[in-house]
PDB file of C-alpha atoms and ligand atoms in Angstrom:
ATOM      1  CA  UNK A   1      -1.212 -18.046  22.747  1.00  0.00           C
ATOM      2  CA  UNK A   2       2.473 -17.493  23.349  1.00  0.00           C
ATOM      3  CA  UNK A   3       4.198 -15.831  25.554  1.00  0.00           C
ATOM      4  CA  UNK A   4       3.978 -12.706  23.915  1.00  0.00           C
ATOM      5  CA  UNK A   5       0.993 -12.386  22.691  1.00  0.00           C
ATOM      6  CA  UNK A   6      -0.215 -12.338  26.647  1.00  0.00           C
ATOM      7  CA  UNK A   7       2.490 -10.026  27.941  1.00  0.00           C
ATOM      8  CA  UNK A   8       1.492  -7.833  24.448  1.00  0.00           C
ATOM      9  CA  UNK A   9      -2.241  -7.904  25.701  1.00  0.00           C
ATOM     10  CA  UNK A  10      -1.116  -6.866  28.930  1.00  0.00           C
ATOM     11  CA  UNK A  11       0.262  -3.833  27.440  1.00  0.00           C
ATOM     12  CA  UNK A  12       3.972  -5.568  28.814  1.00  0.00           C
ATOM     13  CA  UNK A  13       5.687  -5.868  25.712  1.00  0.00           C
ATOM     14  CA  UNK A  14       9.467  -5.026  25.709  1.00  0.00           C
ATOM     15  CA  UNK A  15       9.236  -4.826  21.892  1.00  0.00           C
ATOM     16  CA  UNK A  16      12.189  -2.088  20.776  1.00  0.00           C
ATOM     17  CA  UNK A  17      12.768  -0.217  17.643  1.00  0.00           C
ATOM     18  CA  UNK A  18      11.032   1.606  15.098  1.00  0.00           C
ATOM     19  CA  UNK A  19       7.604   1.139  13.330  1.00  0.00           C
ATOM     20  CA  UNK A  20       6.903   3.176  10.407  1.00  0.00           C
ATOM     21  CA  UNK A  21       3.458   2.615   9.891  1.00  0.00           C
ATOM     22  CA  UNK A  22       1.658   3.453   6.006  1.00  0.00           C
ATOM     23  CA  UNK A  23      -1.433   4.383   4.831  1.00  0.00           C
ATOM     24  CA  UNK A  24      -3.323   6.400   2.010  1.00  0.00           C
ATOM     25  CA  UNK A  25      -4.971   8.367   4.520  1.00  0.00           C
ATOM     26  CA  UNK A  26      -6.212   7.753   8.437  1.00  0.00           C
ATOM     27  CA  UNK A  27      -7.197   4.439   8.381  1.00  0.00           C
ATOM     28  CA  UNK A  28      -3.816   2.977   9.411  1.00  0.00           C
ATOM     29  CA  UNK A  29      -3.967   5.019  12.340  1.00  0.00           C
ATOM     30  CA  UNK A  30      -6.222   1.936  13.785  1.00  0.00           C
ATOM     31  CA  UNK A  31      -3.577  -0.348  13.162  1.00  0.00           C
ATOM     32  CA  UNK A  32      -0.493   1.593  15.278  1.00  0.00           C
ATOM     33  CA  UNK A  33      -3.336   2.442  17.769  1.00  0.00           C
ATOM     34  CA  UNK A  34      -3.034  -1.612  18.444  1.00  0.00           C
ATOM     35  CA  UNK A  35       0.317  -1.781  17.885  1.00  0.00           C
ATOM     36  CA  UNK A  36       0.847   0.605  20.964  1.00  0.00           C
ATOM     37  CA  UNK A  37      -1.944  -1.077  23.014  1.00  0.00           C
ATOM     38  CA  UNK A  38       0.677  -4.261  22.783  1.00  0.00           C
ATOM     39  CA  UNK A  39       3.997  -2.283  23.064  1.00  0.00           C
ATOM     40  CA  UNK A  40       3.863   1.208  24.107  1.00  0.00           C
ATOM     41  CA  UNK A  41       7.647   1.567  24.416  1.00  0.00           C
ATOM     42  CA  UNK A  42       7.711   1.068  20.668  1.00  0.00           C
ATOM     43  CA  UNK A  43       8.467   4.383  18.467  1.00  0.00           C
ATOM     44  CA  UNK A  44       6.070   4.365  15.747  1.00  0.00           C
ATOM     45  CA  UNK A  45       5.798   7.245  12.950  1.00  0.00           C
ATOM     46  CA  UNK A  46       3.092   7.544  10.835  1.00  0.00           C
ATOM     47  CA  UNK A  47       2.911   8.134   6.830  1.00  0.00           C
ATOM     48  CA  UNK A  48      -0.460   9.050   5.000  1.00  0.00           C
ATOM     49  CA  UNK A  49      -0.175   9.378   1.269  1.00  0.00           C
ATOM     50  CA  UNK A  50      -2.473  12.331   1.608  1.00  0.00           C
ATOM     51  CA  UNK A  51      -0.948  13.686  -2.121  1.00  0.00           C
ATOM     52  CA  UNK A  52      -2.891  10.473  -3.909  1.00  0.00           C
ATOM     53  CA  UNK A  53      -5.642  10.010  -1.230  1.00  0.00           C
ATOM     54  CA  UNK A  54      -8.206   7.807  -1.454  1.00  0.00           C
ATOM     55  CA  UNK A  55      -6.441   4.691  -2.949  1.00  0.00           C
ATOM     56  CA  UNK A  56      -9.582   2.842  -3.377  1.00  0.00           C
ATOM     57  CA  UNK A  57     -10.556   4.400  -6.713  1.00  0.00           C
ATOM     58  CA  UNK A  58      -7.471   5.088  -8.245  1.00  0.00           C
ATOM     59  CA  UNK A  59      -6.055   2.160 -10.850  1.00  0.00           C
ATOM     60  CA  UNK A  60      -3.670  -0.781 -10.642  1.00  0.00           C
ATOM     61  CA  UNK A  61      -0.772   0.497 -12.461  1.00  0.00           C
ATOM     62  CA  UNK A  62      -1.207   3.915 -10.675  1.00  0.00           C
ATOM     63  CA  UNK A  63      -0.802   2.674  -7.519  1.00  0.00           C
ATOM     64  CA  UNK A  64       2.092  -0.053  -8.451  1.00  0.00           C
ATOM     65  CA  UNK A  65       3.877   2.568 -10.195  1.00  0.00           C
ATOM     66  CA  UNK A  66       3.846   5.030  -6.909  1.00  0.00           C
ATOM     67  CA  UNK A  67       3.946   2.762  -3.852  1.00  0.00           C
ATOM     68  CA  UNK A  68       7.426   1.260  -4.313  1.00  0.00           C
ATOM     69  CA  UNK A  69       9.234   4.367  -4.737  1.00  0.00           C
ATOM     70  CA  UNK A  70       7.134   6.047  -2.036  1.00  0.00           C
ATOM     71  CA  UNK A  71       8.058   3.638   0.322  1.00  0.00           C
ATOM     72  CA  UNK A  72      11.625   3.783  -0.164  1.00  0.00           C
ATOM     73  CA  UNK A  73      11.428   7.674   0.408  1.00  0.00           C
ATOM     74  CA  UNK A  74       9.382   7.410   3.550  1.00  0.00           C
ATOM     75  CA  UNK A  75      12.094   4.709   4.985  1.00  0.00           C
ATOM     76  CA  UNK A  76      14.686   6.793   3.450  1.00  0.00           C
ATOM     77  CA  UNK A  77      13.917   9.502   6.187  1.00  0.00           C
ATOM     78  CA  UNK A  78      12.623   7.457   9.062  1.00  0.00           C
ATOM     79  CA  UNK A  79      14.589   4.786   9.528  1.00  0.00           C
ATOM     80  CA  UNK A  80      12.366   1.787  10.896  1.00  0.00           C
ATOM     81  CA  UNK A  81      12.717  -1.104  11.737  1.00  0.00           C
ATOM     82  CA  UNK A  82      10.082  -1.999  10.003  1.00  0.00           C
ATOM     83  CA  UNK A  83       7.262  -0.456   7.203  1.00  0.00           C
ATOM     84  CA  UNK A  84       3.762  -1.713   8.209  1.00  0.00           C
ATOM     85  CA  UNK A  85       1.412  -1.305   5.212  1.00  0.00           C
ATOM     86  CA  UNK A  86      -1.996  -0.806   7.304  1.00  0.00           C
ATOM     87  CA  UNK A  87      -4.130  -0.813   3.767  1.00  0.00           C
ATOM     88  CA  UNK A  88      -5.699  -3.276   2.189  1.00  0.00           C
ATOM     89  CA  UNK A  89      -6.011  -1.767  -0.989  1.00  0.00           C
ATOM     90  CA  UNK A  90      -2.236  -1.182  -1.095  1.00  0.00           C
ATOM     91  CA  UNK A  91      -1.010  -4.939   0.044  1.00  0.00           C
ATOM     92  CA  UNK A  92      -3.244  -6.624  -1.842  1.00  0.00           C
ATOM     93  CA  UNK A  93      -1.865  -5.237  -4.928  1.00  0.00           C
ATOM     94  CA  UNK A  94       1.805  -4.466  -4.557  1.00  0.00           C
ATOM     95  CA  UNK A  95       2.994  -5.532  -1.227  1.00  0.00           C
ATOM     96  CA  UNK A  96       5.854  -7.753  -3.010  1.00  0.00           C
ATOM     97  CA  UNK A  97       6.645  -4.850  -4.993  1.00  0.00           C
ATOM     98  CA  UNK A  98       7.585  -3.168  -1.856  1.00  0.00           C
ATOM     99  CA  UNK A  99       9.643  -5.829   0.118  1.00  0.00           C
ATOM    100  CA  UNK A 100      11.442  -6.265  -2.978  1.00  0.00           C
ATOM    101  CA  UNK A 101      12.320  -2.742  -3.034  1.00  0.00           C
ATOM    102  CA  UNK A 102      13.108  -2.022   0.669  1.00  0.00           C
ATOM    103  CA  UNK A 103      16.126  -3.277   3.068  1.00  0.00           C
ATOM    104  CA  UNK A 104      13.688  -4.288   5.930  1.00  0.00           C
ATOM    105  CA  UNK A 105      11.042  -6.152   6.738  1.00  0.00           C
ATOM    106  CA  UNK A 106       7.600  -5.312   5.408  1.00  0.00           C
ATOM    107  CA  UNK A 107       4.393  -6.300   7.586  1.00  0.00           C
ATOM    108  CA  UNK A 108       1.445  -6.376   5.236  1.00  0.00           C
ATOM    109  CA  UNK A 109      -2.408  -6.045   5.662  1.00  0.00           C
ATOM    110  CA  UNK A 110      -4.562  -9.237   4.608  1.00  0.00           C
ATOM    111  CA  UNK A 111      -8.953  -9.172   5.013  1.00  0.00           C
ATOM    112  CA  UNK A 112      -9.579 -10.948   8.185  1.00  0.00           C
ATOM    113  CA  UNK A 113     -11.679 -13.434   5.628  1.00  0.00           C
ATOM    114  CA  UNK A 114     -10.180 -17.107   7.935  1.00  0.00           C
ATOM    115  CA  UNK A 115     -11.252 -15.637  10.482  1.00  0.00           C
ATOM    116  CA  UNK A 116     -14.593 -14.344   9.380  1.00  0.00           C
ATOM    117  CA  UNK A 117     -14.885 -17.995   7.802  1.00  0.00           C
ATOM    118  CA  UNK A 118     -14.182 -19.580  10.990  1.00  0.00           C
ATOM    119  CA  UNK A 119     -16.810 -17.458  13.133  1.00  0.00           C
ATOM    120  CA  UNK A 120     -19.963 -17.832  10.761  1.00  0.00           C
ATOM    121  CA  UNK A 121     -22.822 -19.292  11.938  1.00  0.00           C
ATOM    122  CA  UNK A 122     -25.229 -19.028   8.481  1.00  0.00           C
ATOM    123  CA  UNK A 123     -22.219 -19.625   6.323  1.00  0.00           C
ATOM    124  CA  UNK A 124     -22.727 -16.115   5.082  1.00  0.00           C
ATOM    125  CA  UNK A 125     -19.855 -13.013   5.218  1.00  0.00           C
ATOM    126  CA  UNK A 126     -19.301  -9.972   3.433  1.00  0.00           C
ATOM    127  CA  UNK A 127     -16.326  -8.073   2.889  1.00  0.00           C
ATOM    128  CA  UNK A 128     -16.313  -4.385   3.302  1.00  0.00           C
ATOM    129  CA  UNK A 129     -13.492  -2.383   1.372  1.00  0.00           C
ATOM    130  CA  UNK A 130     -12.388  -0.384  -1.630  1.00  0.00           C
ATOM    131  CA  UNK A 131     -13.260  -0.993  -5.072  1.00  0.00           C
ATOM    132  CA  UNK A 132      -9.871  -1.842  -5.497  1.00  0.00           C
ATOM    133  CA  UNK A 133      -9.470  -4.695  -2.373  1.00  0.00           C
ATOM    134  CA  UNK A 134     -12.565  -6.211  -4.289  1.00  0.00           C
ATOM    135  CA  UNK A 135     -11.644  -6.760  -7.564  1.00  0.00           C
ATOM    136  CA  UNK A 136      -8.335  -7.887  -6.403  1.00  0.00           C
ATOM    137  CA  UNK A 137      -7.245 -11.637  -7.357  1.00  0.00           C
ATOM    138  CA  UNK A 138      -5.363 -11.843  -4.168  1.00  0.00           C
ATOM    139  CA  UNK A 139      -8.880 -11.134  -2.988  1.00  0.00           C
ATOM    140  CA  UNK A 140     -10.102 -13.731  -4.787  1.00  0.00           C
ATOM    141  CA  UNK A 141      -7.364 -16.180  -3.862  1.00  0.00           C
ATOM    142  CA  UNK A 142      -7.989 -15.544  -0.167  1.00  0.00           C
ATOM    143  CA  UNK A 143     -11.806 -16.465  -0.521  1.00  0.00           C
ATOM    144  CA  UNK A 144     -10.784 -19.540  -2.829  1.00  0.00           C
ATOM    145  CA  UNK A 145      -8.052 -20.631   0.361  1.00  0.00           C
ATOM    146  CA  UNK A 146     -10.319 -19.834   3.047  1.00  0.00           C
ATOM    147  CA  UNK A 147     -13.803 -19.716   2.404  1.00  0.00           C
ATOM    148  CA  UNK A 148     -14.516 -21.574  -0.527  1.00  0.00           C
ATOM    149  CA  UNK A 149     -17.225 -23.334   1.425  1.00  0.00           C
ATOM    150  CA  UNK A 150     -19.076 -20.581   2.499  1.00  0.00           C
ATOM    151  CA  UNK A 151     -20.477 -17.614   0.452  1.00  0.00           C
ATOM    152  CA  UNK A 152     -19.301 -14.279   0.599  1.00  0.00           C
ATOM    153  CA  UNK A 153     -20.673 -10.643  -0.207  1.00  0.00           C
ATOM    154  CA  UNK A 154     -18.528  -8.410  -1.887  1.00  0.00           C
ATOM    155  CA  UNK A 155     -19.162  -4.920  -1.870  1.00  0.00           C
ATOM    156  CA  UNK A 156     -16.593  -2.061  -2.321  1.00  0.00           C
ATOM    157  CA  UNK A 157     -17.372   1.840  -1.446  1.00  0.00           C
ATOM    158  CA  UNK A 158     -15.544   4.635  -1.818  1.00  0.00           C
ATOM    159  CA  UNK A 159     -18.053   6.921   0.124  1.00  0.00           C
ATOM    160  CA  UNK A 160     -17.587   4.851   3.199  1.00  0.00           C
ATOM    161  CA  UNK A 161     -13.511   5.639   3.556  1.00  0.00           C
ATOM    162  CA  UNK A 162     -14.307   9.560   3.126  1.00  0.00           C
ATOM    163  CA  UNK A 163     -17.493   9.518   5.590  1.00  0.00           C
ATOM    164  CA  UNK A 164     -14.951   7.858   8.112  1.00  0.00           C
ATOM    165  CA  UNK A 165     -12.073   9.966   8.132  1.00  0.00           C
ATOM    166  CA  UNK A 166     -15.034  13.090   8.331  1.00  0.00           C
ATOM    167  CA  UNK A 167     -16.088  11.266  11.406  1.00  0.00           C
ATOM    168  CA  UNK A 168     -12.617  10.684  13.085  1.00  0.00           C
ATOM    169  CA  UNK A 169     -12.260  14.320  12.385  1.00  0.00           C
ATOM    170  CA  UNK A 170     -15.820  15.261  14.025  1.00  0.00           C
ATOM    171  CA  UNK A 171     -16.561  17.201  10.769  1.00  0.00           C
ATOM    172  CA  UNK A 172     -20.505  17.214   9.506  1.00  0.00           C
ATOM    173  CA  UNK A 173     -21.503  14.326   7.458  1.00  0.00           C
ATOM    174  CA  UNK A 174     -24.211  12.507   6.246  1.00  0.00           C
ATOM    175  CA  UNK A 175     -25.935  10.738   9.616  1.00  0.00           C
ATOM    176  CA  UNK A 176     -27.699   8.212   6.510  1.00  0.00           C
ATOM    177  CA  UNK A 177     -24.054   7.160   4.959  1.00  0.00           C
ATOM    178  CA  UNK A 178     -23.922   4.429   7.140  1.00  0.00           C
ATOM    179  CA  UNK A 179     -26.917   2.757   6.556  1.00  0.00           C
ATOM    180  CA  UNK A 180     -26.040   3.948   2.671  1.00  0.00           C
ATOM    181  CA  UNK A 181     -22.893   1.877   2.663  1.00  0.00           C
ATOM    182  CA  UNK A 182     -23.781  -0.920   3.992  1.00  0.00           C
ATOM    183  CA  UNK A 183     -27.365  -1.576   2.103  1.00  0.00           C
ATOM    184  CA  UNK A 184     -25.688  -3.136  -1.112  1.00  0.00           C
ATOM    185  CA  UNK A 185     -24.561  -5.907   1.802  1.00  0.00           C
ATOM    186  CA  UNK A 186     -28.014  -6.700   2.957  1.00  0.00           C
ATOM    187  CA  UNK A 187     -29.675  -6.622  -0.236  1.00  0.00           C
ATOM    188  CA  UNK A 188     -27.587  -8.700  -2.231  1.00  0.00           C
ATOM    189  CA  UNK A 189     -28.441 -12.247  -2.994  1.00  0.00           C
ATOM    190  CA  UNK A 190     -28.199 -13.926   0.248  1.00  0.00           C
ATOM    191  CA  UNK A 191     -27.631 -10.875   2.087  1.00  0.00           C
ATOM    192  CA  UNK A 192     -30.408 -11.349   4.845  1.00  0.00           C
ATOM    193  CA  UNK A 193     -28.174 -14.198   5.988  1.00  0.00           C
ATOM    194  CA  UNK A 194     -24.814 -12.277   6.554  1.00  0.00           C
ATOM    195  CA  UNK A 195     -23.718 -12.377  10.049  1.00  0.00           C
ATOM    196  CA  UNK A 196     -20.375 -11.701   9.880  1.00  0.00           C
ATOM    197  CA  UNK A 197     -18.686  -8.444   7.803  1.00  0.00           C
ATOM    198  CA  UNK A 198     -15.044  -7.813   7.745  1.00  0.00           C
ATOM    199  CA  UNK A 199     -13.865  -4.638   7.614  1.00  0.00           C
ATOM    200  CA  UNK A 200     -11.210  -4.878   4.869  1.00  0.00           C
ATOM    201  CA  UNK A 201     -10.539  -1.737   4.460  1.00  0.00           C
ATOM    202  CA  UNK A 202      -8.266   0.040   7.917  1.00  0.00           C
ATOM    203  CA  UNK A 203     -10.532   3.337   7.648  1.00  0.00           C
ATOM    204  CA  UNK A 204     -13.786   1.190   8.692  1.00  0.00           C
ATOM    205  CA  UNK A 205     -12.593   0.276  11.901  1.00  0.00           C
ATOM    206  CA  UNK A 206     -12.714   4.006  12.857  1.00  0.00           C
ATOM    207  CA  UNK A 207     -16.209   3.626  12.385  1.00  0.00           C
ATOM    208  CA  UNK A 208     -17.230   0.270  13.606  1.00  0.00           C
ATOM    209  CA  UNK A 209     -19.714   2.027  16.132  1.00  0.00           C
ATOM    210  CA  UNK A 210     -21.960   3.791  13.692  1.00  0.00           C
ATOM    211  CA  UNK A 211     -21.501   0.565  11.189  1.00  0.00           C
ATOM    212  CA  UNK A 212     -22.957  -1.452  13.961  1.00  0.00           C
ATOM    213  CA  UNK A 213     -25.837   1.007  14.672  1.00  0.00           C
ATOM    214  CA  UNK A 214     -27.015   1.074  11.342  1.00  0.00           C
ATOM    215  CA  UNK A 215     -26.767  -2.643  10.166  1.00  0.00           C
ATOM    216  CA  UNK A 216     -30.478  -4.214  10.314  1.00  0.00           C
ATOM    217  CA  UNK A 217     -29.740  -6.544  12.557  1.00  0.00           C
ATOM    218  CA  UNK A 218     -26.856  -7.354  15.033  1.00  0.00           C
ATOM    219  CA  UNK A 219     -23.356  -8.481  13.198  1.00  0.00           C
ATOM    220  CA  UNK A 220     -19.759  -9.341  14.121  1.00  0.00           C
ATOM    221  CA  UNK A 221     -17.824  -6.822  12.256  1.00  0.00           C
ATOM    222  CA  UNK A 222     -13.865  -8.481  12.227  1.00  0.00           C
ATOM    223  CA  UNK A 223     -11.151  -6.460  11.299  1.00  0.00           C
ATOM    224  CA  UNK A 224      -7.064  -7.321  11.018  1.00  0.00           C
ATOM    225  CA  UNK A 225      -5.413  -4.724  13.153  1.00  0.00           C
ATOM    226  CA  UNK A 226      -4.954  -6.818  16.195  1.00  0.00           C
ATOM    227  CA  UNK A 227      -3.129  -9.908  13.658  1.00  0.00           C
ATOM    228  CA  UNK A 228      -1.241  -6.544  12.037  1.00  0.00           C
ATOM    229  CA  UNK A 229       0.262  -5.496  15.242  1.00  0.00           C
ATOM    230  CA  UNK A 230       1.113  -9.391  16.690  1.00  0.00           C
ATOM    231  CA  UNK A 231       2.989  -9.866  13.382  1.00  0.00           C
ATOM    232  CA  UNK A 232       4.874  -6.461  13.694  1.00  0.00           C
ATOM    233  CA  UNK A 233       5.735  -7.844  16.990  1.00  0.00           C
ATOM    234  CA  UNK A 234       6.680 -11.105  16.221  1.00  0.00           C
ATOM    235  CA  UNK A 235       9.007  -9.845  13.070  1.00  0.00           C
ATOM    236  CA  UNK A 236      10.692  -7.181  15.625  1.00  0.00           C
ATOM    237  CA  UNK A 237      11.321 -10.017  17.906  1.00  0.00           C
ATOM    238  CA  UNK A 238      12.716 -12.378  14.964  1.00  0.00           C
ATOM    239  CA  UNK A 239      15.416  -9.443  14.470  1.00  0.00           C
ATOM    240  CA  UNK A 240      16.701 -10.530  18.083  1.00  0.00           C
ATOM    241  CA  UNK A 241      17.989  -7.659  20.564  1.00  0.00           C
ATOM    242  CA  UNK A 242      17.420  -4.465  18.742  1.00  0.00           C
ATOM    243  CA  UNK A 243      19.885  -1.493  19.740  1.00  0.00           C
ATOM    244  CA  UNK A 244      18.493   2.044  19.986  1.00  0.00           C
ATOM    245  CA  UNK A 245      19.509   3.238  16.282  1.00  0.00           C
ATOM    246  CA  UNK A 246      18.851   7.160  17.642  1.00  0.00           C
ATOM    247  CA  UNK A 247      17.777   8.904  20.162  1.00  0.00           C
ATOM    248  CA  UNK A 248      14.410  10.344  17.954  1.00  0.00           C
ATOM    249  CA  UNK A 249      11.120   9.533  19.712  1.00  0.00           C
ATOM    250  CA  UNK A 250       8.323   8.209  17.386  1.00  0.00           C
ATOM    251  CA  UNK A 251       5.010  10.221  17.041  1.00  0.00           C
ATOM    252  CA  UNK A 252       6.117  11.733  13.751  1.00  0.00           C
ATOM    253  CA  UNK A 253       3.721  12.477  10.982  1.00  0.00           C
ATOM    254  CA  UNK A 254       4.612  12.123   7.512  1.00  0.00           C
ATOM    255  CA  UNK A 255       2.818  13.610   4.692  1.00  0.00           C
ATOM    256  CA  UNK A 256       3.102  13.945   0.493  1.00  0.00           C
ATOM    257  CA  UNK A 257       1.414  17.012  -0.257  1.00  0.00           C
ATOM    258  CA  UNK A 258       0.150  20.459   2.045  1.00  0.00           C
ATOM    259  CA  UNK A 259      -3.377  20.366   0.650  1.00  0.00           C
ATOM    260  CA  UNK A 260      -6.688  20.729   2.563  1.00  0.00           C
ATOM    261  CA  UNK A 261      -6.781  17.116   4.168  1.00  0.00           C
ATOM    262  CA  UNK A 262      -3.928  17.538   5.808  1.00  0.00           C
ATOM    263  CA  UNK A 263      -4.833  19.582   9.090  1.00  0.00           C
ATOM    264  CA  UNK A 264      -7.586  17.459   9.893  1.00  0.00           C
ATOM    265  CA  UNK A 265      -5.675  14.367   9.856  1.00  0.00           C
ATOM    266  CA  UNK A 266      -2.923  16.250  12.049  1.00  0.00           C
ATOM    267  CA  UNK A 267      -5.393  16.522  14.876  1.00  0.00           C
ATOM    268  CA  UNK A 268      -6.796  12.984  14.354  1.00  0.00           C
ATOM    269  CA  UNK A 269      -3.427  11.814  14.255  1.00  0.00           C
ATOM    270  CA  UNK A 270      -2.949  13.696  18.025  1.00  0.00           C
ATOM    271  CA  UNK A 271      -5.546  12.338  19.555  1.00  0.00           C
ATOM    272  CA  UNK A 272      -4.449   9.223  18.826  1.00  0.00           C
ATOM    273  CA  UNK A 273      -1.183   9.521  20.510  1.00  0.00           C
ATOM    274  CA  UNK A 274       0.935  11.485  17.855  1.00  0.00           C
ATOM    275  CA  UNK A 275       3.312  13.932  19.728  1.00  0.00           C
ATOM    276  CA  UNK A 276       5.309  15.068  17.054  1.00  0.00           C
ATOM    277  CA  UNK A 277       2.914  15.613  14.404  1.00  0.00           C
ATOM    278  CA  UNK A 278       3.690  19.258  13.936  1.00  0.00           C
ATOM    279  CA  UNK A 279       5.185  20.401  11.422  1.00  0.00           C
ATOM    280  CA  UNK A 280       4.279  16.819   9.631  1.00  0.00           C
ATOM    281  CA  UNK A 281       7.480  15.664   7.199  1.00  0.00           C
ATOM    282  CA  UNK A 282       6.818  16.479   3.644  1.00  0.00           C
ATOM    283  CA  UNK A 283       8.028  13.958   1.226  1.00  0.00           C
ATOM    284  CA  UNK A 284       7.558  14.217  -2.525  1.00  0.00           C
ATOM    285  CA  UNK A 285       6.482  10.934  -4.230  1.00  0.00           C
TER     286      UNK A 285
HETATM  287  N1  DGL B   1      -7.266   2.394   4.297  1.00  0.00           N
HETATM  288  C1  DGL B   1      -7.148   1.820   3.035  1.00  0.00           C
HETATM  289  C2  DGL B   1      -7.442   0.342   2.987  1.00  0.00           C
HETATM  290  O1  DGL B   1      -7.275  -0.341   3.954  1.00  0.00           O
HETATM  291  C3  DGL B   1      -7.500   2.573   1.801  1.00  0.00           C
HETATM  292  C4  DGL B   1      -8.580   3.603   1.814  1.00  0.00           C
HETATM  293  C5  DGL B   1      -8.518   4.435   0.533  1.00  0.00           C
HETATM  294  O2  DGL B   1      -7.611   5.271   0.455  1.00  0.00           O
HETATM  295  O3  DGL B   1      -9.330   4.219  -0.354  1.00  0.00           O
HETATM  296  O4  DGL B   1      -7.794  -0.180   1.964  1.00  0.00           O
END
């Protein structure tokens, strides 16, 4: 560990600047929630693309068409430091795409599958995410670089990032979902031997409790937002003595369309630690 990482853990950090962190919806919200465990004096703003939420069904080109431009507007108005993309299904697919169209550094969001690898005691993992994250071949890549001697369950659900965000909101859902979303896991080939499920997807995090409660048996569930946050850190750091670009707290919500999600994700966003999250920024993708 260096230096940093234990004054981060300590909650010490002297980290300064802006993070603008990204997602299609809540999920990133785990990610900045570790981000100001390690450095609360950090400003960090939030962006949900809640205009093209979820991102785990929609297509390839879809998503690479709209994510570079996207970006650019959200950095356009907030100024970080730096743009942490806290999906999976977003990096995975276009995360070049976007540092080769912004002016600052761009922390992306990788399955926690060397980990997960590493921590295995049957030689059995699963990965948990989108359709998308699944049929990705940087997916595929990551498995070949990091786990090709183990096996690993792949299972992708949709259902799972909606019944999370309900839950973060503490709206009515379906108590069997969990155990719903997770079955495909246990009853694939080799499935009874899984001990280890990484949550590839930043929603599932917010949800790790129920996950837990309804998996047959007890399982490490490993997810990246701890890894996310050192590396925002460490790339804040590499930029040497950062000087207060303006006097603009973080906490800000931004937003690309009014519809219904939006209020929910305004009070999810507040509890976890949001102050200036009304009214959220609009910006048109
Ligand atoms: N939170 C996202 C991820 O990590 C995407 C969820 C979605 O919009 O489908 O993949």
């Amino acid at each position: 560990m260096t230096e940093r990482e234990t004054s981060d853990t300590t909650g010490d950090s002297v980290a300064a600047g802006r993070v603008l962190v990204f997602d299609s919806g809540m999920g990133g919200l785990t990610v900045a929630r570790e981000i100001q465990r390690m450095a609360p004096a950090l400003k960090v703003d939030y962006a949900a693309d809640t205009g093209f939420f979820p991102y785990g069904d929609k297509s390839d080109e879809a998503l690479r068409a709209r994510l570079p431009a996207l970006a650019e507007a959200l950095v356009r108005d907030a100024e970080p430091d730096v743009f942490v993309i806290a999906c999976n299904t977003a990096s995975t697919l276009a995360l070049e795409d976007v540092r080769a169209r912004l002016d600052i550094p761009v922390v992306g969001t990788v399955p926690a599958v060397k980990p997960a690898a590493a921590l295995t005691k049957t030689g059995v993992i699963a990965l948990l995410a989108t359709p998308g994250t699944i049929r990705r071949a940087y997916t595929a890549k990551l498995i070949e670089d990091f786990a090709s001697e183990i096996t690993v369950v792949l299972h992708g659900s949709v259902e799972l990032v909606r019944l999370a965000e309900a839950v973060a909101a503490g709206e009515p859902h379906d108590a069997d979902g969990f155990v719903k979303a997770l079955a495909p896991i246990f009853e694939a080939q080799s499935g009874e031997d899984v001990d280890t499920v990484v949550l590839a997807c930043t929603h599932f995090p917010l949800v790790r409790a129920q996950l837990a409660a309804s998996a047959p048996r007890p399982i490490t569930f490993i997810d990246s937002g701890a890894a996310i946050a050192r590396q925002t850190l460490r790339v804040l750091e590499a930029r040497g003595e950062a000087e207060d670009k303006d006097a603009r707290p973080g906490g800000r919500l931004y937003i690309t369309d009014q519809g219904g999600g939006h209020e929910r994700l305004i009070k999810v966003c507040a509890r976890f630690g949001f102050s200036d999250v009304w009214p959220p920024v609009l910006i048109e993708a």
